[in-house]
Short mmCIF file of C-alpha atoms in Angstrom, two decimals:
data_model
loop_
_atom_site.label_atom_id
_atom_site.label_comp_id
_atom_site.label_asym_id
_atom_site.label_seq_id
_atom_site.Cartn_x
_atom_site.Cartn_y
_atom_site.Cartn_z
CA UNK A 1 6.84 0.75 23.64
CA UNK A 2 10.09 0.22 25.33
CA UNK A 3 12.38 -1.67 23.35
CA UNK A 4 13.74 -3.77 26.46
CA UNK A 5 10.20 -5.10 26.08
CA UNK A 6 10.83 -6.67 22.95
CA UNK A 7 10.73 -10.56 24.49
CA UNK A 8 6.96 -9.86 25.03
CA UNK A 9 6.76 -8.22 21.49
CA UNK A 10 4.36 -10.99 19.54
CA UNK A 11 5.58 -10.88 15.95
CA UNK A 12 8.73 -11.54 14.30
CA UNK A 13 7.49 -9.69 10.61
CA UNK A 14 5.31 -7.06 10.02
CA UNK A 15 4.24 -6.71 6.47
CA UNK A 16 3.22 -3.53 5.18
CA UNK A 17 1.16 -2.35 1.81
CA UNK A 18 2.31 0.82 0.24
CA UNK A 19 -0.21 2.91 -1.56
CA UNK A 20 -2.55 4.68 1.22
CA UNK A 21 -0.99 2.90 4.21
CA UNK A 22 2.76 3.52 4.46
CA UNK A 23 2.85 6.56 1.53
CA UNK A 24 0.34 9.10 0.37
CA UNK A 25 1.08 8.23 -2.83
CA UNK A 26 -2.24 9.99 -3.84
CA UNK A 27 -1.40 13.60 -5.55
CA UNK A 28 0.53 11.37 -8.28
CA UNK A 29 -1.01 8.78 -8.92
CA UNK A 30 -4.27 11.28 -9.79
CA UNK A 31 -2.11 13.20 -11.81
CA UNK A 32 -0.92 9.79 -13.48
CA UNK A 33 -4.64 9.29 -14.04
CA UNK A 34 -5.62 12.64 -14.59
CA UNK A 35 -2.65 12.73 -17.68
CA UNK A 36 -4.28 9.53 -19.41
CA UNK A 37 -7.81 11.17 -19.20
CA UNK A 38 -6.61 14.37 -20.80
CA UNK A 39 -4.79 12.73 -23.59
CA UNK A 40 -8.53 11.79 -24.59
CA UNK A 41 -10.46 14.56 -24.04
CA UNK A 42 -11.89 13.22 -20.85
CA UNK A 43 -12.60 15.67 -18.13
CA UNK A 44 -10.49 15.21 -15.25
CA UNK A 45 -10.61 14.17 -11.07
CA UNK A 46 -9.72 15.57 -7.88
CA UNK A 47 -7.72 13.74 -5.62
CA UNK A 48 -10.25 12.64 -3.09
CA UNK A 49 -12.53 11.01 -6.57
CA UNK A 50 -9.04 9.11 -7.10
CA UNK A 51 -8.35 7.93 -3.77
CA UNK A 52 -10.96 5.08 -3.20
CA UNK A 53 -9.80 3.85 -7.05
CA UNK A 54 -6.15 3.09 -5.48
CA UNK A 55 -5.18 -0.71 -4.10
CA UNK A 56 -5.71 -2.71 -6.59
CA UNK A 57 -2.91 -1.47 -9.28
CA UNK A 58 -2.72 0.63 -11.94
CA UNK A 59 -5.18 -0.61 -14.72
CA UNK A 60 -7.74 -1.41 -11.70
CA UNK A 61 -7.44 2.16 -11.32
CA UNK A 62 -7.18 3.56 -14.37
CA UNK A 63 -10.56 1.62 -15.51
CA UNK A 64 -12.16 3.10 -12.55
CA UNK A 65 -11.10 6.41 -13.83
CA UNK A 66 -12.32 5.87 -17.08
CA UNK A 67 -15.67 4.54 -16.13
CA UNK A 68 -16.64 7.61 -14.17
CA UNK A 69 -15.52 9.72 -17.27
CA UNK A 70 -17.71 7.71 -19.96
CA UNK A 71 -16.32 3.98 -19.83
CA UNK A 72 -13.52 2.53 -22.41
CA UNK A 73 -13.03 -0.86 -24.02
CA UNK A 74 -10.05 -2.90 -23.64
CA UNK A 75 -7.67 -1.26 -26.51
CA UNK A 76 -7.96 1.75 -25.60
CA UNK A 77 -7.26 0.73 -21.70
CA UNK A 78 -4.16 -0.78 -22.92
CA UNK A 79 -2.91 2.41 -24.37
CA UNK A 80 -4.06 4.69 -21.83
CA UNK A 81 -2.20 2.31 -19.15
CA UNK A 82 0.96 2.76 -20.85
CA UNK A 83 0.44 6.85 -21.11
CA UNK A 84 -0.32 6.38 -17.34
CA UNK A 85 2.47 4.37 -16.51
CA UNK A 86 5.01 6.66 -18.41
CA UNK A 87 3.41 10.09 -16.61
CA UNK A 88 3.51 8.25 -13.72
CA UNK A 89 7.53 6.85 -13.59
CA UNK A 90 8.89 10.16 -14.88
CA UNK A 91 6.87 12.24 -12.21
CA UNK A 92 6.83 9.23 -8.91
CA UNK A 93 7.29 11.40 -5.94
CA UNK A 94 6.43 14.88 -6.66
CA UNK A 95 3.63 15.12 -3.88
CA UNK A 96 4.49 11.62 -2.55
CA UNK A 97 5.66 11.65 1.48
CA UNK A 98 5.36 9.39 4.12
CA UNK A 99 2.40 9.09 6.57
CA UNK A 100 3.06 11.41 9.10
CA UNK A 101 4.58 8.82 12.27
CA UNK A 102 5.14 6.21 9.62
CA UNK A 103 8.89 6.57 9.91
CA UNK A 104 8.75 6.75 13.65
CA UNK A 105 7.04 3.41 14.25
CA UNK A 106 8.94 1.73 11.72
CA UNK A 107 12.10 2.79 13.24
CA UNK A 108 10.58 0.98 16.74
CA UNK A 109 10.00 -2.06 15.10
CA UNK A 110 13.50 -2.58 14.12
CA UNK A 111 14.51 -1.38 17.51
CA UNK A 112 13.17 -4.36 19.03
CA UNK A 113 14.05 -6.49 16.05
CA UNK A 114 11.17 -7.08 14.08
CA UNK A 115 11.79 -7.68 10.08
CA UNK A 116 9.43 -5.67 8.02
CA UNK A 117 8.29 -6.34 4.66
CA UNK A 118 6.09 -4.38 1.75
CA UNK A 119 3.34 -6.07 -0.46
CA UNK A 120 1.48 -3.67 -2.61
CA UNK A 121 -0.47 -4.35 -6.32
CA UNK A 122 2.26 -1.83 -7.19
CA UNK A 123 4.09 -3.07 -9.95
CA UNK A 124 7.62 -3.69 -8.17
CA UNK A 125 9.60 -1.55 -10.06
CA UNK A 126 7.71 1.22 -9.53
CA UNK A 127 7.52 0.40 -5.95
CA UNK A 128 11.30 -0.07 -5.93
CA UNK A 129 11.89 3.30 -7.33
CA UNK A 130 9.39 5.04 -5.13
CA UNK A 131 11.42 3.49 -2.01
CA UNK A 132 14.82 4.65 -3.61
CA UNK A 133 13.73 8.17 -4.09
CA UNK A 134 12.46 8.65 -0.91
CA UNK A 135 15.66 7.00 0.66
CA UNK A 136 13.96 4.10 2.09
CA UNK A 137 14.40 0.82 0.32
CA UNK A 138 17.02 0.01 3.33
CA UNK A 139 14.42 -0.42 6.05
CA UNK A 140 12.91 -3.24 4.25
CA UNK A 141 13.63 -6.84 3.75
CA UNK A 142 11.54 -7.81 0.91
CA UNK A 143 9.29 -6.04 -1.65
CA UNK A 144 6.63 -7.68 -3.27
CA UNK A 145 4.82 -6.32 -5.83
CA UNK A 146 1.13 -7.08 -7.86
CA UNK A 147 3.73 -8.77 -10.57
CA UNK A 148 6.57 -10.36 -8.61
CA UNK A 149 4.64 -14.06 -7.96
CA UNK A 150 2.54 -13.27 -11.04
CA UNK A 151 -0.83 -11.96 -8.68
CA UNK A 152 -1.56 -9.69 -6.25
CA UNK A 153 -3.88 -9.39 -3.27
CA UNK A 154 -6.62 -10.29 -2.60
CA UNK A 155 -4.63 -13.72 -3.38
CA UNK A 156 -2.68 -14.65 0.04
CA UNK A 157 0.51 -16.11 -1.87
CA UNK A 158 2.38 -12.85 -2.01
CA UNK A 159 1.54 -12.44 1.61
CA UNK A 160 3.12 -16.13 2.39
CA UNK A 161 5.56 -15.10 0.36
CA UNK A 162 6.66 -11.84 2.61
CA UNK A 163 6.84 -13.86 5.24
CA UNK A 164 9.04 -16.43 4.07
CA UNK A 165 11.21 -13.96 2.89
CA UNK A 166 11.01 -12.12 5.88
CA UNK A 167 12.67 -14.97 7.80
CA UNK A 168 9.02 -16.27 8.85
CA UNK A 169 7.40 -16.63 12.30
CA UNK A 170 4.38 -14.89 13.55
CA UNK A 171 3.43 -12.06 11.56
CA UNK A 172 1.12 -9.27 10.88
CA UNK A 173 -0.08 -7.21 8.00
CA UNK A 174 -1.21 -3.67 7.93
CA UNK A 175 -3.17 -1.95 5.10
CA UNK A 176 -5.57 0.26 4.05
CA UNK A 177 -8.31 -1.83 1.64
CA UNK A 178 -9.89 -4.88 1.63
CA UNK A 179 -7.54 -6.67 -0.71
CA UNK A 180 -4.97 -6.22 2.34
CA UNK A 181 -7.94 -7.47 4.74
CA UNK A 182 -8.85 -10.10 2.37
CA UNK A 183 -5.41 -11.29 1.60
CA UNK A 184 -3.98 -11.25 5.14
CA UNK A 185 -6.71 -13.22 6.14
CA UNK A 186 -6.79 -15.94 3.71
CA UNK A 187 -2.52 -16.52 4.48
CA UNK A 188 -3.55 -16.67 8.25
CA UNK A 189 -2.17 -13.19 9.27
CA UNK A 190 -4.25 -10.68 11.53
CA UNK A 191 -4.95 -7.30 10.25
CA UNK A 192 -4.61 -3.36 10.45
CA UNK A 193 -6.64 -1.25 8.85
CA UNK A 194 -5.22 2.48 8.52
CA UNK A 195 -8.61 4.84 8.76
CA UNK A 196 -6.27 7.54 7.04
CA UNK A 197 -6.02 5.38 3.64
CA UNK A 198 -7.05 4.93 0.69
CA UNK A 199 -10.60 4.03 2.10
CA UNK A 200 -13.26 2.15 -1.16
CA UNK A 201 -15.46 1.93 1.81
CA UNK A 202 -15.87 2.86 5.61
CA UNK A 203 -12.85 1.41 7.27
CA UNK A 204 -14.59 -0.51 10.09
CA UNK A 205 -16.58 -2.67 6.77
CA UNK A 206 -13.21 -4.26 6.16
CA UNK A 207 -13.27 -6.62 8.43
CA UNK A 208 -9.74 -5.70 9.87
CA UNK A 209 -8.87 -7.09 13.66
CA UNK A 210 -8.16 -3.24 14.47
CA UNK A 211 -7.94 -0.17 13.08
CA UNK A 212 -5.56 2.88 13.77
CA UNK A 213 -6.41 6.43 12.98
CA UNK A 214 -2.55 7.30 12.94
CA UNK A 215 0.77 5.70 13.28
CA UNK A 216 1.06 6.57 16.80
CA UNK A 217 -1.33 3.90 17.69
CA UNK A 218 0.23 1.37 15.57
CA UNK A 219 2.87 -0.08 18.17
CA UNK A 220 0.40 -0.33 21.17
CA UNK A 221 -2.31 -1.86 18.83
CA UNK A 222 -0.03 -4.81 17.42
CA UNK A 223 0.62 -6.49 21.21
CA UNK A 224 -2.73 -6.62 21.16
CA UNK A 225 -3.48 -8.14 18.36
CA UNK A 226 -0.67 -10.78 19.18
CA UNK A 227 -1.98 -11.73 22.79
CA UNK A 228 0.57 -10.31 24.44
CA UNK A 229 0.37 -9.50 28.38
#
Protein backbone atom coordinates (compact mmCIF):
# COMPACT_ATOMS: atom_id res chain seq x y z
CA UNK A 1 0.00 0.00 0.00
CA UNK A 2 1.07 3.46 -0.73
CA UNK A 3 1.80 5.33 2.23
CA UNK A 4 0.12 8.67 0.83
CA UNK A 5 -2.89 6.42 1.37
CA UNK A 6 -2.58 6.38 4.91
CA UNK A 7 -5.93 8.81 5.58
CA UNK A 8 -7.94 5.78 4.26
CA UNK A 9 -5.73 3.38 6.40
CA UNK A 10 -8.53 2.06 9.16
CA UNK A 11 -6.51 1.48 12.31
CA UNK A 12 -4.49 3.56 14.46
CA UNK A 13 -2.72 0.19 16.49
CA UNK A 14 -2.00 -3.01 15.36
CA UNK A 15 -1.24 -5.46 18.06
CA UNK A 16 0.82 -8.32 17.39
CA UNK A 17 1.50 -11.87 19.39
CA UNK A 18 4.99 -13.15 19.25
CA UNK A 19 5.52 -16.84 19.38
CA UNK A 20 4.40 -18.37 15.80
CA UNK A 21 3.12 -15.07 14.38
CA UNK A 22 5.80 -12.36 14.35
CA UNK A 23 8.99 -14.96 15.29
CA UNK A 24 9.63 -18.61 14.65
CA UNK A 25 10.52 -18.93 17.91
CA UNK A 26 10.05 -22.76 17.43
CA UNK A 27 13.72 -24.56 17.16
CA UNK A 28 14.22 -23.11 20.87
CA UNK A 29 11.64 -23.31 22.53
CA UNK A 30 11.69 -27.39 21.56
CA UNK A 31 15.06 -27.48 22.58
CA UNK A 32 13.92 -25.60 25.90
CA UNK A 33 11.45 -28.47 26.14
CA UNK A 34 13.41 -31.07 24.76
CA UNK A 35 16.34 -30.08 27.74
CA UNK A 36 13.63 -30.51 30.63
CA UNK A 37 12.54 -33.94 29.14
CA UNK A 38 16.08 -35.22 29.03
CA UNK A 39 16.97 -34.17 32.48
CA UNK A 40 14.32 -37.02 33.31
CA UNK A 41 14.91 -39.62 31.17
CA UNK A 42 12.02 -38.77 28.95
CA UNK A 43 12.42 -39.39 25.30
CA UNK A 44 12.44 -36.35 23.37
CA UNK A 45 10.25 -34.22 20.33
CA UNK A 46 10.74 -32.90 17.02
CA UNK A 47 9.93 -29.54 16.30
CA UNK A 48 6.73 -29.93 14.38
CA UNK A 49 5.31 -32.34 17.87
CA UNK A 50 6.30 -28.94 19.75
CA UNK A 51 4.78 -26.47 17.62
CA UNK A 52 0.95 -26.88 18.24
CA UNK A 53 2.07 -26.97 22.29
CA UNK A 54 3.27 -23.13 21.83
CA UNK A 55 0.70 -19.98 22.73
CA UNK A 56 -0.22 -20.46 25.79
CA UNK A 57 3.28 -19.99 27.82
CA UNK A 58 5.78 -21.95 29.03
CA UNK A 59 4.30 -24.39 31.70
CA UNK A 60 1.14 -24.75 29.20
CA UNK A 61 3.74 -26.08 27.10
CA UNK A 62 5.91 -27.81 29.01
CA UNK A 63 2.81 -29.96 30.51
CA UNK A 64 1.89 -30.70 27.03
CA UNK A 65 5.33 -32.00 26.57
CA UNK A 66 5.27 -34.01 29.45
CA UNK A 67 1.93 -35.57 28.88
CA UNK A 68 2.86 -37.00 25.51
CA UNK A 69 6.09 -38.42 27.22
CA UNK A 70 4.20 -40.25 30.24
CA UNK A 71 2.35 -37.33 32.22
CA UNK A 72 3.91 -35.52 35.53
CA UNK A 73 2.33 -34.17 38.69
CA UNK A 74 2.60 -30.72 39.80
CA UNK A 75 6.19 -30.84 41.72
CA UNK A 76 7.86 -32.15 39.37
CA UNK A 77 6.27 -29.52 36.67
CA UNK A 78 7.52 -26.88 38.89
CA UNK A 79 11.05 -28.05 38.65
CA UNK A 80 11.12 -29.00 35.19
CA UNK A 81 9.69 -25.31 34.37
CA UNK A 82 12.52 -23.78 36.01
CA UNK A 83 15.20 -26.26 34.06
CA UNK A 84 13.15 -25.08 31.00
CA UNK A 85 13.17 -21.61 31.69
CA UNK A 86 17.00 -21.53 32.47
CA UNK A 87 17.86 -23.68 28.98
CA UNK A 88 15.66 -21.53 27.47
CA UNK A 89 17.10 -17.69 28.61
CA UNK A 90 20.73 -18.76 28.20
CA UNK A 91 20.07 -20.23 24.61
CA UNK A 92 16.81 -17.46 23.33
CA UNK A 93 17.65 -16.93 19.76
CA UNK A 94 19.84 -19.57 18.48
CA UNK A 95 17.35 -20.71 15.62
CA UNK A 96 14.95 -17.81 16.40
CA UNK A 97 14.36 -15.27 13.12
CA UNK A 98 11.70 -13.32 11.99
CA UNK A 99 8.84 -14.47 9.67
CA UNK A 100 10.06 -14.03 6.42
CA UNK A 101 8.11 -10.31 5.25
CA UNK A 102 7.48 -9.70 8.90
CA UNK A 103 9.96 -6.86 8.97
CA UNK A 104 8.76 -5.52 5.68
CA UNK A 105 5.12 -4.99 6.65
CA UNK A 106 5.94 -3.74 9.91
CA UNK A 107 8.15 -1.18 8.50
CA UNK A 108 4.76 -0.05 6.25
CA UNK A 109 2.78 0.30 9.11
CA UNK A 110 4.91 2.85 10.68
CA UNK A 111 5.26 4.45 7.32
CA UNK A 112 1.80 5.47 7.37
CA UNK A 113 1.82 5.96 11.10
CA UNK A 114 0.27 3.20 12.70
CA UNK A 115 1.55 2.33 16.49
CA UNK A 116 2.21 -1.31 16.90
CA UNK A 117 2.13 -3.25 19.94
CA UNK A 118 3.13 -7.09 21.12
CA UNK A 119 0.96 -9.31 23.50
CA UNK A 120 2.23 -12.79 23.86
CA UNK A 121 1.76 -15.50 27.10
CA UNK A 122 5.54 -14.95 26.91
CA UNK A 123 6.70 -14.08 30.13
CA UNK A 124 7.85 -10.32 29.40
CA UNK A 125 11.23 -10.59 30.18
CA UNK A 126 11.86 -13.17 28.06
CA UNK A 127 9.97 -11.45 25.41
CA UNK A 128 11.97 -8.28 26.14
CA UNK A 129 15.20 -10.04 25.68
CA UNK A 130 14.16 -11.90 22.59
CA UNK A 131 13.28 -8.31 21.01
CA UNK A 132 16.75 -6.89 22.23
CA UNK A 133 18.73 -9.63 20.69
CA UNK A 134 17.23 -9.54 17.58
CA UNK A 135 17.52 -5.62 17.51
CA UNK A 136 13.93 -4.96 17.55
CA UNK A 137 12.45 -3.76 20.78
CA UNK A 138 12.51 -0.10 18.98
CA UNK A 139 9.69 -0.78 16.55
CA UNK A 140 7.34 -1.33 19.32
CA UNK A 141 5.39 0.75 21.68
CA UNK A 142 4.35 -1.57 24.31
CA UNK A 143 5.06 -5.21 25.29
CA UNK A 144 2.78 -7.15 27.15
CA UNK A 145 3.47 -10.25 28.38
CA UNK A 146 1.32 -13.58 30.01
CA UNK A 147 2.63 -11.86 33.52
CA UNK A 148 2.61 -8.09 33.04
CA UNK A 149 -1.44 -7.53 34.12
CA UNK A 150 -1.16 -10.81 36.05
CA UNK A 151 -3.09 -13.07 32.94
CA UNK A 152 -2.73 -13.73 29.62
CA UNK A 153 -4.94 -14.45 26.62
CA UNK A 154 -7.51 -15.86 26.15
CA UNK A 155 -8.46 -12.99 28.83
CA UNK A 156 -9.04 -9.63 26.65
CA UNK A 157 -7.48 -7.24 29.45
CA UNK A 158 -3.95 -7.42 28.15
CA UNK A 159 -5.37 -6.79 24.75
CA UNK A 160 -7.28 -3.46 26.19
CA UNK A 161 -4.37 -2.90 27.71
CA UNK A 162 -2.11 -2.70 24.28
CA UNK A 163 -4.31 -0.51 23.10
CA UNK A 164 -4.38 1.95 25.69
CA UNK A 165 -0.89 1.96 25.72
CA UNK A 166 -0.70 2.14 22.22
CA UNK A 167 -2.34 5.59 22.27
CA UNK A 168 -5.87 3.82 21.55
CA UNK A 169 -8.27 4.16 18.58
CA UNK A 170 -9.32 1.50 16.24
CA UNK A 171 -7.23 -1.42 16.36
CA UNK A 172 -6.45 -4.83 15.21
CA UNK A 173 -4.77 -7.94 16.44
CA UNK A 174 -2.93 -10.55 14.55
CA UNK A 175 -1.98 -14.05 15.81
CA UNK A 176 -1.55 -17.41 15.26
CA UNK A 177 -3.93 -19.51 18.01
CA UNK A 178 -7.07 -19.27 19.37
CA UNK A 179 -6.13 -17.55 22.58
CA UNK A 180 -5.22 -14.52 20.10
CA UNK A 181 -8.75 -15.23 18.30
CA UNK A 182 -10.39 -15.65 21.54
CA UNK A 183 -8.85 -12.72 23.25
CA UNK A 184 -9.12 -10.18 20.42
CA UNK A 185 -12.54 -10.93 20.21
CA UNK A 186 -13.72 -10.69 23.65
CA UNK A 187 -11.75 -6.78 23.86
CA UNK A 188 -13.74 -5.95 20.60
CA UNK A 189 -10.74 -6.15 18.14
CA UNK A 190 -11.00 -8.04 14.66
CA UNK A 191 -8.60 -10.74 13.94
CA UNK A 192 -5.65 -12.29 11.80
CA UNK A 193 -4.87 -15.53 11.81
CA UNK A 194 -1.23 -16.38 10.38
CA UNK A 195 -1.73 -20.04 8.51
CA UNK A 196 2.21 -20.23 8.90
CA UNK A 197 1.95 -20.39 12.93
CA UNK A 198 1.98 -22.19 15.53
CA UNK A 199 -1.33 -23.92 14.32
CA UNK A 200 -3.23 -26.42 17.70
CA UNK A 201 -5.73 -26.79 15.00
CA UNK A 202 -6.59 -25.99 11.24
CA UNK A 203 -6.30 -22.27 10.97
CA UNK A 204 -9.68 -21.55 9.32
CA UNK A 205 -11.35 -23.40 12.98
CA UNK A 206 -10.20 -20.28 14.76
CA UNK A 207 -12.67 -18.26 14.03
CA UNK A 208 -10.30 -15.37 12.80
CA UNK A 209 -12.00 -12.47 10.40
CA UNK A 210 -9.10 -13.45 7.85
CA UNK A 211 -6.31 -15.33 7.49
CA UNK A 212 -2.89 -14.67 5.66
CA UNK A 213 -0.63 -17.37 4.40
CA UNK A 214 2.39 -14.82 4.51
CA UNK A 215 3.20 -11.33 5.47
CA UNK A 216 2.83 -10.09 2.08
CA UNK A 217 -0.85 -10.28 2.37
CA UNK A 218 -0.98 -8.73 5.67
CA UNK A 219 -1.24 -4.92 4.56
CA UNK A 220 -3.94 -5.48 1.80
CA UNK A 221 -5.94 -7.80 4.21
CA UNK A 222 -6.16 -5.19 7.22
CA UNK A 223 -8.20 -2.32 4.95
CA UNK A 224 -10.35 -4.87 4.61
CA UNK A 225 -10.98 -5.87 7.67
CA UNK A 226 -11.38 -2.09 8.69
CA UNK A 227 -14.06 -1.16 5.93
CA UNK A 228 -12.03 0.81 4.14
CA UNK A 229 -12.87 1.88 0.36
Amino acid sequence: MDINSSARFPFDTIGFDLDGTLLDTSGDLAAAVNHALASIDRPTLTVEQVKPMIGGGARHMLAQGLAATGGCDEATLDILQRRLLDHYEANITVHTRPFPGALDALDELAAMGVTIGIMTNKLEALAARILAELGLADRFACLIGGDTMGIGKPSPVPIQALVDRCGGGRAAFVGDSIYDVQAARAAGLPVVACAFGFLMQPVGELGADAIIDGYGELIPTLPRLGGAT
